Amino acid sequence: AQSVTQLGSHVSVSEGALVLLRCNYSSSVPPYLFWYVQYPNQGLQLLLKYTSAATLVKGINGFEAEFKKSETSFHLTKPSAHMSDAAEYFCAVSDQTGGGNKLTFGTGTQLKVEL
Amino acid sequence: DGGITQSPKYLFRKEGQNVTLSCEQNLNHDAMYWYRQDPGQGLRLIYYSQIVNDFQKGDIAEGYSVSREKKESFPLTVTSAQKNPTAFYLCASSDWTITEAFFGQGTRLTVV
């Protein structure tokens, strides 16, 4: 069975500071990994994805993530936080066995950006 | 514009009532999914369908039912057997040729 652990349910950074959101996964097969962002009372928007190509993945809004197999990690980073980055972020792993894209999600990290 | 439409955005249900949440997609995706979101628990899979007229239970299917009579539609019924239905429900779709799922804007269901 696949699982995702997001360390830190709440992260607070100052505007302009580095954003680091942590994600560790467990998977019996080579994983597909995703980061999604959710604004209040809205659906999820894809930030970036890892699908076994380059281990450093760049996404939208200046975010990037690095796949580290040895550490089973897929941490999300952004060099300089902006107020508009305040949202909830979800890491997910995809079950590609048998086709389809069933996602197993972490419990989410709420990012707060302070002036 | 292509996308996933969920309706209604807010829904109130009395205890003992069944309610149906709508999910329509015009992305021509084969697979569709229903997730439930509760604070601090992330998203959990309720049901999914990979093709028309076929669907499978997810991790928390008890108290829910679905149908998939058309490729573009995947309605979710929350039955009276679901003891704690108050939550945010998200519908998603994907295709065999892509690796990510696309999400609707969600329906917030509240039991009153």
PDB file of C-alpha atoms in Angstrom:
ATOM      1  CA  ALA A   1       0.000   0.000   0.000  1.00  0.00           C
ATOM      2  CA  GLN A   2       1.118   3.513  -0.707  1.00  0.00           C
ATOM      3  CA  SER A   3       1.232   6.305   1.823  1.00  0.00           C
ATOM      4  CA  VAL A   4       2.335   9.897   2.159  1.00  0.00           C
ATOM      5  CA  THR A   5       3.520  11.745   5.238  1.00  0.00           C
ATOM      6  CA  GLN A   6       3.627  15.517   5.358  1.00  0.00           C
ATOM      7  CA  LEU A   7       5.653  16.829   8.281  1.00  0.00           C
ATOM      8  CA  GLY A   8       4.163  19.934   9.792  1.00  0.00           C
ATOM      9  CA  SER A   9       0.468  20.649   9.487  1.00  0.00           C
ATOM     10  CA  HIS A  10       1.177  24.388   9.716  1.00  0.00           C
ATOM     11  CA  VAL A  11       4.191  26.282   8.401  1.00  0.00           C
ATOM     12  CA  SER A  12       4.710  30.002   8.788  1.00  0.00           C
ATOM     13  CA  VAL A  13       7.273  32.042   6.839  1.00  0.00           C
ATOM     14  CA  SER A  14       8.000  35.692   6.290  1.00  0.00           C
ATOM     15  CA  GLU A  15       7.388  37.231   2.903  1.00  0.00           C
ATOM     16  CA  GLY A  16      10.575  36.834   0.864  1.00  0.00           C
ATOM     17  CA  ALA A  17      11.830  33.875   2.896  1.00  0.00           C
ATOM     18  CA  LEU A  18      12.442  30.352   1.700  1.00  0.00           C
ATOM     19  CA  VAL A  19       9.446  28.018   1.648  1.00  0.00           C
ATOM     20  CA  LEU A  20      10.118  24.354   2.481  1.00  0.00           C
ATOM     21  CA  LEU A  21       7.234  21.899   2.766  1.00  0.00           C
ATOM     22  CA  ARG A  22       8.193  18.320   3.541  1.00  0.00           C
ATOM     23  CA  CYS A  23       6.792  15.148   2.024  1.00  0.00           C
ATOM     24  CA  ASN A  24       7.877  11.551   2.482  1.00  0.00           C
ATOM     25  CA  TYR A  25       6.273   8.673   0.642  1.00  0.00           C
ATOM     26  CA  SER A  26       6.045   4.924   0.803  1.00  0.00           C
ATOM     27  CA  SER A  27       5.470   2.912  -2.344  1.00  0.00           C
ATOM     28  CA  SER A  28       6.175  -0.645  -3.451  1.00  0.00           C
ATOM     29  CA  VAL A  29       6.546   0.439  -7.079  1.00  0.00           C
ATOM     30  CA  PRO A  30       8.301   3.426  -8.666  1.00  0.00           C
ATOM     31  CA  PRO A  31       6.022   6.263  -7.689  1.00  0.00           C
ATOM     32  CA  TYR A  32       4.413   9.132  -9.459  1.00  0.00           C
ATOM     33  CA  LEU A  33       4.394  12.068  -7.054  1.00  0.00           C
ATOM     34  CA  PHE A  34       2.429  15.294  -7.069  1.00  0.00           C
ATOM     35  CA  TRP A  35       2.065  18.545  -5.213  1.00  0.00           C
ATOM     36  CA  TYR A  36      -1.325  20.253  -5.291  1.00  0.00           C
ATOM     37  CA  VAL A  37      -2.371  23.608  -3.838  1.00  0.00           C
ATOM     38  CA  GLN A  38      -5.802  24.451  -2.453  1.00  0.00           C
ATOM     39  CA  TYR A  39      -7.199  27.892  -1.688  1.00  0.00           C
ATOM     40  CA  PRO A  40     -10.127  28.192   0.750  1.00  0.00           C
ATOM     41  CA  ASN A  41     -13.314  26.531  -0.447  1.00  0.00           C
ATOM     42  CA  GLN A  42     -11.824  25.662  -3.800  1.00  0.00           C
ATOM     43  CA  GLY A  43     -10.634  22.571  -5.606  1.00  0.00           C
ATOM     44  CA  LEU A  44      -7.054  21.404  -5.982  1.00  0.00           C
ATOM     45  CA  GLN A  45      -4.671  22.838  -8.534  1.00  0.00           C
ATOM     46  CA  LEU A  46      -1.604  20.937  -9.704  1.00  0.00           C
ATOM     47  CA  LEU A  47       1.680  22.635  -8.827  1.00  0.00           C
ATOM     48  CA  LEU A  48       4.075  20.035 -10.193  1.00  0.00           C
ATOM     49  CA  LYS A  49       4.579  16.328 -10.744  1.00  0.00           C
ATOM     50  CA  TYR A  50       7.327  13.719 -10.827  1.00  0.00           C
ATOM     51  CA  THR A  51       6.895  10.866 -13.281  1.00  0.00           C
ATOM     52  CA  SER A  52      10.342   9.203 -13.324  1.00  0.00           C
ATOM     53  CA  ALA A  53      12.047  11.701 -15.609  1.00  0.00           C
ATOM     54  CA  ALA A  54      14.200  14.503 -14.143  1.00  0.00           C
ATOM     55  CA  THR A  55      14.503  14.317 -10.359  1.00  0.00           C
ATOM     56  CA  LEU A  56      14.297  18.101  -9.987  1.00  0.00           C
ATOM     57  CA  VAL A  57      10.867  19.188 -11.069  1.00  0.00           C
ATOM     58  CA  LYS A  58       9.829  22.766 -11.691  1.00  0.00           C
ATOM     59  CA  GLY A  59       6.240  23.811 -11.371  1.00  0.00           C
ATOM     60  CA  ILE A  60       4.036  26.842 -11.503  1.00  0.00           C
ATOM     61  CA  ASN A  61       4.389  30.004  -9.428  1.00  0.00           C
ATOM     62  CA  GLY A  62       8.122  29.456  -8.841  1.00  0.00           C
ATOM     63  CA  PHE A  63       7.790  26.199  -6.919  1.00  0.00           C
ATOM     64  CA  GLU A  64      10.033  23.208  -7.404  1.00  0.00           C
ATOM     65  CA  ALA A  65      10.542  19.802  -5.825  1.00  0.00           C
ATOM     66  CA  GLU A  66      13.311  17.236  -5.797  1.00  0.00           C
ATOM     67  CA  PHE A  67      12.704  13.507  -5.872  1.00  0.00           C
ATOM     68  CA  LYS A  68      15.171  11.670  -3.635  1.00  0.00           C
ATOM     69  CA  LYS A  69      14.726   7.936  -3.840  1.00  0.00           C
ATOM     70  CA  SER A  70      17.259   7.183  -1.097  1.00  0.00           C
ATOM     71  CA  GLU A  71      15.350   9.388   1.323  1.00  0.00           C
ATOM     72  CA  THR A  72      11.866   8.563  -0.090  1.00  0.00           C
ATOM     73  CA  SER A  73      11.241  12.287  -0.109  1.00  0.00           C
ATOM     74  CA  PHE A  74       9.677  14.840  -2.425  1.00  0.00           C
ATOM     75  CA  HIS A  75       9.977  18.171  -0.607  1.00  0.00           C
ATOM     76  CA  LEU A  76       8.477  21.323  -2.100  1.00  0.00           C
ATOM     77  CA  THR A  77      10.481  24.545  -2.120  1.00  0.00           C
ATOM     78  CA  LYS A  78      10.208  28.136  -3.273  1.00  0.00           C
ATOM     79  CA  PRO A  79      13.125  30.555  -2.875  1.00  0.00           C
ATOM     80  CA  SER A  80      11.042  33.589  -1.938  1.00  0.00           C
ATOM     81  CA  ALA A  81       7.558  33.448  -0.436  1.00  0.00           C
ATOM     82  CA  HIS A  82       4.809  35.788  -1.576  1.00  0.00           C
ATOM     83  CA  MET A  83       1.631  36.653   0.251  1.00  0.00           C
ATOM     84  CA  SER A  84      -0.344  34.953  -2.507  1.00  0.00           C
ATOM     85  CA  ASP A  85       1.345  31.627  -1.633  1.00  0.00           C
ATOM     86  CA  ALA A  86      -0.734  31.355   1.539  1.00  0.00           C
ATOM     87  CA  ALA A  87      -2.827  28.224   1.006  1.00  0.00           C
ATOM     88  CA  GLU A  88      -2.972  24.545   1.867  1.00  0.00           C
ATOM     89  CA  TYR A  89      -0.559  22.226   0.090  1.00  0.00           C
ATOM     90  CA  PHE A  90      -1.022  18.531  -0.468  1.00  0.00           C
ATOM     91  CA  CYS A  91       1.522  15.932  -1.461  1.00  0.00           C
ATOM     92  CA  ALA A  92       0.143  12.852  -3.213  1.00  0.00           C
ATOM     93  CA  VAL A  93       1.342   9.569  -4.655  1.00  0.00           C
ATOM     94  CA  SER A  94      -0.353   7.902  -7.568  1.00  0.00           C
ATOM     95  CA  ASP A  95      -1.273   4.261  -7.851  1.00  0.00           C
ATOM     96  CA  GLN A  96      -0.543   3.543 -11.493  1.00  0.00           C
ATOM     97  CA  THR A  97      -1.054  -0.191 -11.182  1.00  0.00           C
ATOM     98  CA  GLY A  98      -3.938  -1.355 -13.323  1.00  0.00           C
ATOM     99  CA  GLY A  99      -4.224   2.000 -14.965  1.00  0.00           C
ATOM    100  CA  GLY A 100      -5.854   5.153 -13.747  1.00  0.00           C
ATOM    101  CA  ASN A 101      -4.592   7.778 -11.362  1.00  0.00           C
ATOM    102  CA  LYS A 102      -5.915   7.002  -7.919  1.00  0.00           C
ATOM    103  CA  LEU A 103      -4.205   9.372  -5.554  1.00  0.00           C
ATOM    104  CA  THR A 104      -3.203   8.824  -1.956  1.00  0.00           C
ATOM    105  CA  PHE A 105      -2.858  12.173  -0.205  1.00  0.00           C
ATOM    106  CA  GLY A 106      -0.951  13.437   2.765  1.00  0.00           C
ATOM    107  CA  THR A 107      -2.853  15.307   5.454  1.00  0.00           C
ATOM    108  CA  GLY A 108      -1.821  18.671   4.073  1.00  0.00           C
ATOM    109  CA  THR A 109       0.312  21.606   5.198  1.00  0.00           C
ATOM    110  CA  GLN A 110      -1.215  25.014   5.745  1.00  0.00           C
ATOM    111  CA  LEU A 111       1.250  27.700   4.665  1.00  0.00           C
ATOM    112  CA  LYS A 112       1.011  31.116   6.266  1.00  0.00           C
ATOM    113  CA  VAL A 113       3.001  34.020   4.865  1.00  0.00           C
ATOM    114  CA  GLU A 114       3.601  36.964   7.153  1.00  0.00           C
ATOM    115  CA  LEU A 115       4.735  40.479   6.373  1.00  0.00           C
TER     116      LEU A 115
ATOM    117  CA  ASP B   1     -13.461  25.970 -21.552  1.00  0.00           C
ATOM    118  CA  GLY B   2     -12.758  22.371 -20.599  1.00  0.00           C
ATOM    119  CA  GLY B   3     -13.093  21.429 -16.999  1.00  0.00           C
ATOM    120  CA  ILE B   4     -14.974  19.731 -14.201  1.00  0.00           C
ATOM    121  CA  THR B   5     -18.183  21.201 -12.841  1.00  0.00           C
ATOM    122  CA  GLN B   6     -19.519  20.256  -9.446  1.00  0.00           C
ATOM    123  CA  SER B   7     -22.920  21.335  -8.218  1.00  0.00           C
ATOM    124  CA  PRO B   8     -24.202  22.613  -5.970  1.00  0.00           C
ATOM    125  CA  LYS B   9     -21.363  24.460  -4.268  1.00  0.00           C
ATOM    126  CA  TYR B  10     -23.148  24.305  -0.901  1.00  0.00           C
ATOM    127  CA  LEU B  11     -25.668  21.672   0.150  1.00  0.00           C
ATOM    128  CA  PHE B  12     -27.596  21.207   3.344  1.00  0.00           C
ATOM    129  CA  ARG B  13     -29.121  17.900   4.313  1.00  0.00           C
ATOM    130  CA  LYS B  14     -31.427  16.878   7.077  1.00  0.00           C
ATOM    131  CA  GLU B  15     -30.557  13.758   8.988  1.00  0.00           C
ATOM    132  CA  GLY B  16     -32.038  10.656   7.359  1.00  0.00           C
ATOM    133  CA  GLN B  17     -32.126  12.152   3.873  1.00  0.00           C
ATOM    134  CA  ASN B  18     -30.264  11.000   0.792  1.00  0.00           C
ATOM    135  CA  VAL B  19     -28.602  13.693  -1.306  1.00  0.00           C
ATOM    136  CA  THR B  20     -26.896  13.558  -4.684  1.00  0.00           C
ATOM    137  CA  LEU B  21     -23.858  15.577  -5.650  1.00  0.00           C
ATOM    138  CA  SER B  22     -23.317  16.273  -9.320  1.00  0.00           C
ATOM    139  CA  CYS B  23     -20.025  16.030 -11.193  1.00  0.00           C
ATOM    140  CA  GLU B  24     -19.745  16.699 -14.930  1.00  0.00           C
ATOM    141  CA  GLN B  25     -16.583  16.864 -17.033  1.00  0.00           C
ATOM    142  CA  ASN B  26     -16.030  17.935 -20.626  1.00  0.00           C
ATOM    143  CA  LEU B  27     -12.383  16.857 -20.799  1.00  0.00           C
ATOM    144  CA  ASN B  28     -13.246  13.534 -22.458  1.00  0.00           C
ATOM    145  CA  HIS B  29     -11.485  11.720 -19.626  1.00  0.00           C
ATOM    146  CA  ASP B  30     -12.182   8.040 -19.075  1.00  0.00           C
ATOM    147  CA  ALA B  31     -11.574   7.940 -15.319  1.00  0.00           C
ATOM    148  CA  MET B  32     -13.442   9.849 -12.618  1.00  0.00           C
ATOM    149  CA  TYR B  33     -13.052   9.934  -8.847  1.00  0.00           C
ATOM    150  CA  TRP B  34     -14.786  11.140  -5.693  1.00  0.00           C
ATOM    151  CA  TYR B  35     -12.796  12.269  -2.667  1.00  0.00           C
ATOM    152  CA  ARG B  36     -13.907  13.399   0.744  1.00  0.00           C
ATOM    153  CA  GLN B  37     -11.950  16.098   2.577  1.00  0.00           C
ATOM    154  CA  ASP B  38     -12.062  16.629   6.337  1.00  0.00           C
ATOM    155  CA  PRO B  39      -9.906  19.110   8.248  1.00  0.00           C
ATOM    156  CA  GLY B  40      -6.554  17.608   9.162  1.00  0.00           C
ATOM    157  CA  GLN B  41      -7.199  14.370   7.274  1.00  0.00           C
ATOM    158  CA  GLY B  42      -6.344  15.223   3.729  1.00  0.00           C
ATOM    159  CA  LEU B  43      -8.418  13.707   0.949  1.00  0.00           C
ATOM    160  CA  ARG B  44      -9.746  10.180   1.044  1.00  0.00           C
ATOM    161  CA  LEU B  45     -11.010   8.201  -1.939  1.00  0.00           C
ATOM    162  CA  ILE B  46     -14.699   7.255  -1.860  1.00  0.00           C
ATOM    163  CA  TYR B  47     -15.333   5.711  -5.296  1.00  0.00           C
ATOM    164  CA  TYR B  48     -13.692   5.711  -8.680  1.00  0.00           C
ATOM    165  CA  SER B  49     -14.641   4.726 -12.198  1.00  0.00           C
ATOM    166  CA  GLN B  50     -12.241   3.903 -14.991  1.00  0.00           C
ATOM    167  CA  ILE B  51     -14.819   3.392 -17.739  1.00  0.00           C
ATOM    168  CA  VAL B  52     -18.530   3.881 -18.303  1.00  0.00           C
ATOM    169  CA  ASN B  53     -20.799   1.411 -16.472  1.00  0.00           C
ATOM    170  CA  ASP B  54     -18.013   0.328 -14.151  1.00  0.00           C
ATOM    171  CA  PHE B  55     -16.892   1.637 -10.766  1.00  0.00           C
ATOM    172  CA  GLN B  56     -14.983   0.450  -7.707  1.00  0.00           C
ATOM    173  CA  LYS B  57     -15.038   1.236  -4.019  1.00  0.00           C
ATOM    174  CA  GLY B  58     -12.310   3.358  -2.588  1.00  0.00           C
ATOM    175  CA  ASP B  59     -11.128   3.524   0.995  1.00  0.00           C
ATOM    176  CA  ILE B  60     -14.292   4.954   2.554  1.00  0.00           C
ATOM    177  CA  ALA B  61     -17.214   3.798   0.384  1.00  0.00           C
ATOM    178  CA  GLU B  62     -19.624   2.875   3.177  1.00  0.00           C
ATOM    179  CA  GLY B  63     -22.719   5.063   3.121  1.00  0.00           C
ATOM    180  CA  TYR B  64     -22.120   6.281  -0.432  1.00  0.00           C
ATOM    181  CA  SER B  65     -23.233   5.151  -3.873  1.00  0.00           C
ATOM    182  CA  VAL B  66     -22.344   6.185  -7.429  1.00  0.00           C
ATOM    183  CA  SER B  67     -23.319   5.547 -11.019  1.00  0.00           C
ATOM    184  CA  ARG B  68     -21.482   6.003 -14.306  1.00  0.00           C
ATOM    185  CA  GLU B  69     -24.036   5.857 -17.098  1.00  0.00           C
ATOM    186  CA  LYS B  70     -22.318   8.488 -19.221  1.00  0.00           C
ATOM    187  CA  LYS B  71     -18.644   9.204 -19.753  1.00  0.00           C
ATOM    188  CA  GLU B  72     -18.994  12.831 -18.697  1.00  0.00           C
ATOM    189  CA  SER B  73     -21.037  12.297 -15.533  1.00  0.00           C
ATOM    190  CA  PHE B  74     -20.271  10.644 -12.195  1.00  0.00           C
ATOM    191  CA  PRO B  75     -22.885  11.560  -9.536  1.00  0.00           C
ATOM    192  CA  LEU B  76     -22.344  10.694  -5.881  1.00  0.00           C
ATOM    193  CA  THR B  77     -25.228   9.897  -3.554  1.00  0.00           C
ATOM    194  CA  VAL B  78     -24.699  10.340   0.155  1.00  0.00           C
ATOM    195  CA  THR B  79     -27.148   7.992   1.804  1.00  0.00           C
ATOM    196  CA  SER B  80     -28.687   8.042   5.260  1.00  0.00           C
ATOM    197  CA  ALA B  81     -26.315   5.216   6.150  1.00  0.00           C
ATOM    198  CA  GLN B  82     -23.412   7.668   6.138  1.00  0.00           C
ATOM    199  CA  LYS B  83     -23.255   8.646   9.806  1.00  0.00           C
ATOM    200  CA  ASN B  84     -21.014  11.658   9.474  1.00  0.00           C
ATOM    201  CA  PRO B  85     -21.587  13.187   6.043  1.00  0.00           C
ATOM    202  CA  THR B  86     -20.594  16.769   6.809  1.00  0.00           C
ATOM    203  CA  ALA B  87     -17.470  17.353   4.693  1.00  0.00           C
ATOM    204  CA  PHE B  88     -16.070  18.908   1.545  1.00  0.00           C
ATOM    205  CA  TYR B  89     -16.473  16.627  -1.481  1.00  0.00           C
ATOM    206  CA  LEU B  90     -14.184  16.823  -4.488  1.00  0.00           C
ATOM    207  CA  CYS B  91     -14.623  15.210  -7.874  1.00  0.00           C
ATOM    208  CA  ALA B  92     -11.686  14.575 -10.195  1.00  0.00           C
ATOM    209  CA  SER B  93     -10.985  13.090 -13.596  1.00  0.00           C
ATOM    210  CA  SER B  94      -7.994  11.765 -15.496  1.00  0.00           C
ATOM    211  CA  ASP B  95      -7.081   9.965 -18.666  1.00  0.00           C
ATOM    212  CA  TRP B  96      -4.883   7.001 -19.553  1.00  0.00           C
ATOM    213  CA  THR B  97      -2.535   9.280 -21.491  1.00  0.00           C
ATOM    214  CA  ILE B  98      -1.855  11.722 -18.677  1.00  0.00           C
ATOM    215  CA  THR B  99      -0.445  11.296 -15.221  1.00  0.00           C
ATOM    216  CA  GLU B 100      -2.332  13.851 -13.150  1.00  0.00           C
ATOM    217  CA  ALA B 101      -5.896  14.240 -12.025  1.00  0.00           C
ATOM    218  CA  PHE B 102      -7.943  17.401 -12.538  1.00  0.00           C
ATOM    219  CA  PHE B 103     -10.274  18.570  -9.801  1.00  0.00           C
ATOM    220  CA  GLY B 104     -13.604  20.343  -9.621  1.00  0.00           C
ATOM    221  CA  GLN B 105     -14.313  23.216  -7.233  1.00  0.00           C
ATOM    222  CA  GLY B 106     -15.970  21.020  -4.650  1.00  0.00           C
ATOM    223  CA  THR B 107     -19.307  20.729  -2.855  1.00  0.00           C
ATOM    224  CA  ARG B 108     -19.578  21.508   0.832  1.00  0.00           C
ATOM    225  CA  LEU B 109     -22.213  19.298   2.445  1.00  0.00           C
ATOM    226  CA  THR B 110     -23.585  20.147   5.864  1.00  0.00           C
ATOM    227  CA  VAL B 111     -26.043  18.116   7.897  1.00  0.00           C
ATOM    228  CA  VAL B 112     -28.579  20.294   9.701  1.00  0.00           C
TER     229      VAL B 112
END
